[in-house]
Amino acid sequence: MDKEKVAEILTEIGTLLELKGENPFKTRAYSNAARTLEGLAEPLEKLVAEQRLGELKGFGEALVEKITTLVTTGKLPYYEELKASVPPGLVEMLRIPGLGPKKVKKMHDELGVDTVEKLEAACQAGQVAALDGFGEKTQAKILEGIQFSRTYASKHHLSQALVVAEPVLESLRGHPDVIRCSTAGSVRRFKEVIGDIDFLVSSKKPAAVIEFFTSQPGILNVSAKGETKASVILTGGIQADLRVVSDAEYPFALAYFTGSKEHNIVMRQRAIARGLRLNEYGLFKSTEETRDPKLLVPCKTEEDIFQTLDLPYIPPELREDHGEFTAGEKDELPRLIEWTDLRGSLHNHSNWSDGRDTLEAIAAHMAELGCDYWAITDHSRASFQANGLDPARLRQQLKAVATVNKTYADEGSDFRLLTGTEVDVLKERLDFDDDLLAELDVVVASLHVAGSDEADNTKRLIRAAENPFVHMIGHLTGRLLLERDAQKLNQHAVIDACAATGTWIELNANPYRFDMDWRLWQYAKGKGVKCVINCDAHRLEHAGFLRLGAGIARKGWLTKDDVINTLPLAKLKKELGKKRGTGGQP
DNA sequence: GCCGTTTTCGGCCCGACTGTTTTCAGTCG
């Protein structure tokens, strides 16, 4: 059993224990352990085999035993029994906004409610409002919550959030009573999937700002409106929260609401260790609860807060408690890539396969954007649903690309299209022979039709990496965020193979993919594997994915030097030739 | 369930909001 599955089970145990009314610190121990596993750099099997699980922080006797059982036998009787003792409907009820374990438990114990449907019926019958500690409003809110969770999925793609958040932010920035403003939360941290959008504003007139915010165009519904906080539902069903604070509080609130929760916990612990107390209002020279301005450590910006806690500035993308504190203390935080470092994309499509635009239109658009190069890597023959090219059409396309490039050369422009393919990784071989691949500038190898056997999928990709003409592996897992899970695959094994063969790995910047996952880049980087941030563009406007991809690369701790397509054309060409020059036949 | 320079017990991050209450519990971020 792999660590994702183990982590999932630990999280579920935590939830089930909560529903049973267990000690909250016990339940937290399980979810903390799950999180630690998710961020693990090495294979869980290895840790278990070497009996080093107990070295992880937060892993005591009980957890080590349970995880070892899970990994070695694939089962855990404790979990099975626990699961059997809690109706599955209760877990589902937890997802309804406003419902937590205590309320769910009470309704189950006293009303026998064990599904969302029964809950809805109990609310409609007025039974919920009659319970001790419940009332009419709670009941109405639950009904509303049920409706909401049915109407809108609670998670959204980052790109979707940015599209609605950025105009609101611009609008706030232009308001005369707004001093400083920013997004916060997972949007600012650039998480690939977000729950809601947080805005933070500093102002002397909070009421005016809140009024302005709640009357923005594109707001479907105002769900809360107080003196310092408002919640609305934006177009597309995304919830957005606004907090308004004083300008003195702004840096503290910004750090606090940016999170992550795990990052903040460590920040507060660092404050405590220095005899200070950190919250969203300030950093105070006291261990008692206080808001006394005389005790405030003056900080004008987030940088000042980090400095007081003996840390360099930690960019929002890194605030996941994924090693930023250890690195910060040693002054080893990387200088992260900027999206403007990127010179082009090495995996894109044209109307020769399933893209929308012509080679000429693509070249004109990308040159205009200021790119140095743009690779045309249409699908290979096996992807017939995507109008994949056979060898003859691909050779035709090479000529067409050469013609386009000649017009740029004649005009004295340095922009170039690069030839290439996104070659399918088939069961026993690649979709094109080596001699054809050798004619191309750029070869991306992608697994489009994976099997159900993890070992087999992994082997196929490793074989692709071993081919001297394959420059990079495209969208490693084939996942579609919020739609389709990753293919069964040993990603670490593929990364290791890429490291051994000098093969690059794509960070597919399509916001539905963001594949390979940002959590694995630190591992890959440690092995010396280079990243290529690719748009996988099927339309001109997909060039904008470069910015998103760079943000995800930042989350993966990558620098300009870690990413191949930050190189200018001449140096890129040299890198493209390296594997072929030194690699042998697979 | 975990942890330890207050070390084998008694803590475990912190505060706002909501709704139910009249001093607080539950939920959320």
Short mmCIF file of N, CA and C (backbone and C1' of nucleotides) in Angstrom, two decimals, chain A residues 23 25 28 58 60 63 98 100 102-103 134-136 138 228 256 268 281 289 291, chain B residues 1-4 11-21 25-29:
data_model
loop_
_atom_site.label_atom_id
_atom_site.label_comp_id
_atom_site.label_asym_id
_atom_site.label_seq_id
_atom_site.Cartn_x
_atom_site.Cartn_y
_atom_site.Cartn_z
N ASN A 23 -11.17 12.30 22.07
CA ASN A 23 -10.26 13.40 22.41
C ASN A 23 -9.75 14.08 21.13
N PHE A 25 -7.32 15.90 20.49
CA PHE A 25 -5.87 15.85 20.27
C PHE A 25 -5.45 14.50 19.71
N ARG A 28 -6.34 14.67 16.09
CA ARG A 28 -5.38 15.51 15.38
C ARG A 28 -4.08 14.76 15.12
N GLY A 58 5.91 13.12 15.55
CA GLY A 58 4.48 12.84 15.69
C GLY A 58 4.12 11.38 15.47
N GLY A 60 4.41 7.96 17.12
CA GLY A 60 4.72 7.18 18.31
C GLY A 60 4.45 5.71 18.07
N LEU A 63 0.98 4.70 16.20
CA LEU A 63 0.93 5.02 14.78
C LEU A 63 1.90 4.16 13.98
N GLY A 98 -21.17 24.47 8.31
CA GLY A 98 -21.83 24.73 9.59
C GLY A 98 -21.99 23.48 10.44
N GLY A 100 -20.25 20.28 12.24
CA GLY A 100 -19.01 19.65 12.68
C GLY A 100 -19.35 18.35 13.37
N LYS A 102 -19.52 17.44 16.47
CA LYS A 102 -20.40 17.44 17.66
C LYS A 102 -21.87 17.47 17.26
N LYS A 103 -22.19 18.35 16.34
CA LYS A 103 -23.59 18.48 15.94
C LYS A 103 -24.05 17.21 15.21
N PHE A 134 -29.70 23.60 19.58
CA PHE A 134 -30.02 23.91 18.19
C PHE A 134 -31.18 24.90 18.19
N GLY A 135 -31.47 25.47 17.03
CA GLY A 135 -32.60 26.39 16.94
C GLY A 135 -33.06 26.53 15.51
N GLU A 136 -33.99 27.44 15.30
CA GLU A 136 -34.54 27.66 13.97
C GLU A 136 -33.46 28.02 12.96
N THR A 138 -30.19 27.51 13.03
CA THR A 138 -29.29 26.40 12.74
C THR A 138 -29.95 25.47 11.73
N THR A 228 -16.26 43.83 10.06
CA THR A 228 -14.89 43.67 9.59
C THR A 228 -14.77 42.55 8.59
N TYR A 256 -1.31 35.90 8.58
CA TYR A 256 -2.23 34.96 9.21
C TYR A 256 -3.19 34.34 8.20
N ARG A 268 3.60 30.55 15.13
CA ARG A 268 3.18 30.88 16.50
C ARG A 268 4.08 30.21 17.53
N TYR A 281 -3.67 40.00 14.76
CA TYR A 281 -3.65 41.43 15.09
C TYR A 281 -2.26 41.97 15.36
N GLU A 289 -2.85 36.73 26.56
CA GLU A 289 -3.66 37.32 25.51
C GLU A 289 -3.72 38.82 25.70
N ARG A 291 -4.01 42.85 23.36
CA ARG A 291 -3.93 43.64 22.12
C ARG A 291 -3.37 45.01 22.46
P DG B 1 -4.62 5.35 20.57
"O5'" DG B 1 -3.89 6.73 20.20
"C5'" DG B 1 -3.78 7.04 18.85
"C4'" DG B 1 -2.63 8.02 18.71
"C3'" DG B 1 -1.36 7.58 19.42
"O3'" DG B 1 -0.27 7.91 18.57
"C1'" DG B 1 -2.07 9.66 20.29
P DC B 2 1.26 7.67 19.00
"O5'" DC B 2 1.70 9.16 19.37
"C5'" DC B 2 1.58 10.17 18.37
"C4'" DC B 2 2.29 11.43 18.84
"C3'" DC B 2 3.69 11.17 19.43
"O3'" DC B 2 4.58 12.12 18.87
"C1'" DC B 2 2.34 12.32 21.01
P DC B 3 6.15 11.91 19.14
"O5'" DC B 3 6.45 12.99 20.26
"C5'" DC B 3 6.02 14.34 20.12
"C4'" DC B 3 6.29 15.06 21.41
"C3'" DC B 3 7.60 14.60 22.07
"O3'" DC B 3 8.49 15.71 22.14
"C1'" DC B 3 5.78 14.60 23.64
P DG B 4 10.04 15.39 22.38
"O5'" DG B 4 10.32 16.13 23.76
"C5'" DG B 4 9.86 17.47 23.96
"C4'" DG B 4 10.05 17.78 25.44
"C3'" DG B 4 11.40 17.32 25.98
"O3'" DG B 4 12.00 18.33 26.79
"C1'" DG B 4 9.62 16.21 27.12
P DG B 11 -2.39 21.14 32.60
"O5'" DG B 11 -2.01 22.18 31.43
"C5'" DG B 11 -2.45 21.95 30.12
"C4'" DG B 11 -1.25 21.66 29.24
"C3'" DG B 11 -1.58 21.83 27.76
"O3'" DG B 11 -1.13 23.11 27.35
"C1'" DG B 11 -0.46 19.75 28.18
P DC B 12 -1.92 23.87 26.18
"O5'" DC B 12 -1.57 23.01 24.89
"C5'" DC B 12 -0.23 22.98 24.41
"C4'" DC B 12 -0.14 21.94 23.33
"C3'" DC B 12 -1.12 22.20 22.17
"O3'" DC B 12 -0.41 22.15 20.94
"C1'" DC B 12 -1.31 19.97 22.92
P DC B 13 -0.96 22.98 19.67
"O5'" DC B 13 -0.87 24.49 20.14
"C5'" DC B 13 0.22 25.28 19.69
"C4'" DC B 13 -0.27 26.64 19.35
"C3'" DC B 13 -1.23 27.21 20.39
"O3'" DC B 13 -0.92 28.58 20.55
"C1'" DC B 13 -2.29 27.20 18.28
P DC B 14 -1.58 29.42 21.67
"O5'" DC B 14 -2.69 30.21 20.86
"C5'" DC B 14 -2.30 31.12 19.85
"C4'" DC B 14 -3.53 31.66 19.19
"C3'" DC B 14 -4.59 32.17 20.15
"O3'" DC B 14 -4.63 33.57 20.04
"C1'" DC B 14 -5.53 30.95 18.33
P DG B 15 -5.50 34.43 21.02
"O5'" DG B 15 -6.74 34.83 20.11
"C5'" DG B 15 -6.51 35.56 18.93
"C4'" DG B 15 -7.74 35.51 18.07
"C3'" DG B 15 -9.01 36.06 18.74
"O3'" DG B 15 -9.56 37.01 17.88
"C1'" DG B 15 -9.43 33.94 17.76
P DA B 16 -10.82 37.85 18.24
"O5'" DA B 16 -11.82 37.38 17.09
"C5'" DA B 16 -11.41 37.52 15.73
"C4'" DA B 16 -12.55 37.11 14.84
"C3'" DA B 16 -13.90 37.70 15.24
"O3'" DA B 16 -14.59 38.10 14.06
"C1'" DA B 16 -14.00 35.32 15.36
P DC B 17 -15.91 38.89 14.15
"O5'" DC B 17 -16.95 37.73 13.84
"C5'" DC B 17 -16.72 36.86 12.74
"C4'" DC B 17 -17.75 35.76 12.78
"C3'" DC B 17 -19.15 36.24 13.16
"O3'" DC B 17 -20.04 35.78 12.15
"C1'" DC B 17 -18.51 34.37 14.48
P DT B 18 -21.50 36.35 12.11
"O5'" DT B 18 -22.31 35.08 12.58
"C5'" DT B 18 -21.96 33.79 12.07
"C4'" DT B 18 -22.77 32.76 12.81
"C3'" DT B 18 -24.16 33.25 13.24
"O3'" DT B 18 -25.12 32.38 12.68
"C1'" DT B 18 -22.99 32.26 15.08
P DG B 19 -26.63 32.74 12.78
"O5'" DG B 19 -27.07 31.88 14.04
"C5'" DG B 19 -26.76 30.48 14.02
"C4'" DG B 19 -26.99 29.91 15.40
"C3'" DG B 19 -28.35 30.27 16.00
"O3'" DG B 19 -28.89 29.09 16.58
"C1'" DG B 19 -26.63 30.83 17.51
P DT B 20 -30.33 29.03 16.98
"O5'" DT B 20 -30.22 28.84 18.55
"C5'" DT B 20 -29.59 27.68 19.06
"C4'" DT B 20 -28.99 27.99 20.41
"C3'" DT B 20 -29.98 28.48 21.45
"O3'" DT B 20 -30.48 27.36 22.18
"C1'" DT B 20 -27.91 29.69 21.53
P DT B 21 -31.41 27.68 23.38
"O5'" DT B 21 -30.36 27.93 24.54
"C5'" DT B 21 -30.51 29.05 25.36
"C4'" DT B 21 -29.17 29.56 25.80
"C3'" DT B 21 -29.22 30.56 26.95
"O3'" DT B 21 -29.33 29.92 28.20
"C1'" DT B 21 -27.71 31.32 25.30
P DA B 25 -18.85 25.72 27.42
"O5'" DA B 25 -19.42 24.87 26.20
"C5'" DA B 25 -20.83 24.61 26.10
"C4'" DA B 25 -21.14 24.30 24.66
"C3'" DA B 25 -20.09 23.41 23.99
"O3'" DA B 25 -20.79 22.44 23.21
"C1'" DA B 25 -20.31 25.45 22.79
P DG B 26 -19.95 21.35 22.41
"O5'" DG B 26 -20.01 21.90 20.93
"C5'" DG B 26 -21.27 22.18 20.33
"C4'" DG B 26 -21.03 22.81 18.98
"C3'" DG B 26 -20.00 22.08 18.12
"O3'" DG B 26 -20.62 21.78 16.89
"C1'" DG B 26 -19.53 24.41 18.21
P DT B 27 -19.86 21.04 15.74
"O5'" DT B 27 -19.33 22.23 14.82
"C5'" DT B 27 -20.25 23.15 14.27
"C4'" DT B 27 -19.51 24.23 13.52
"C3'" DT B 27 -18.43 23.70 12.57
"O3'" DT B 27 -18.78 24.10 11.25
"C1'" DT B 27 -17.64 25.53 13.87
P DC B 28 -17.90 23.69 9.99
"O5'" DC B 28 -16.95 24.94 9.80
"C5'" DC B 28 -17.51 26.24 9.68
"C4'" DC B 28 -16.40 27.26 9.65
"C3'" DC B 28 -15.23 26.84 8.76
"O3'" DC B 28 -15.16 27.72 7.66
"C1'" DC B 28 -14.50 27.69 10.88
P DG B 29 -14.23 27.38 6.39
"O5'" DG B 29 -12.96 28.29 6.66
"C5'" DG B 29 -13.12 29.67 6.88
"C4'" DG B 29 -11.83 30.21 7.44
"C3'" DG B 29 -10.60 29.72 6.66
"O3'" DG B 29 -9.74 30.82 6.40
"C1'" DG B 29 -10.33 29.32 8.97
#
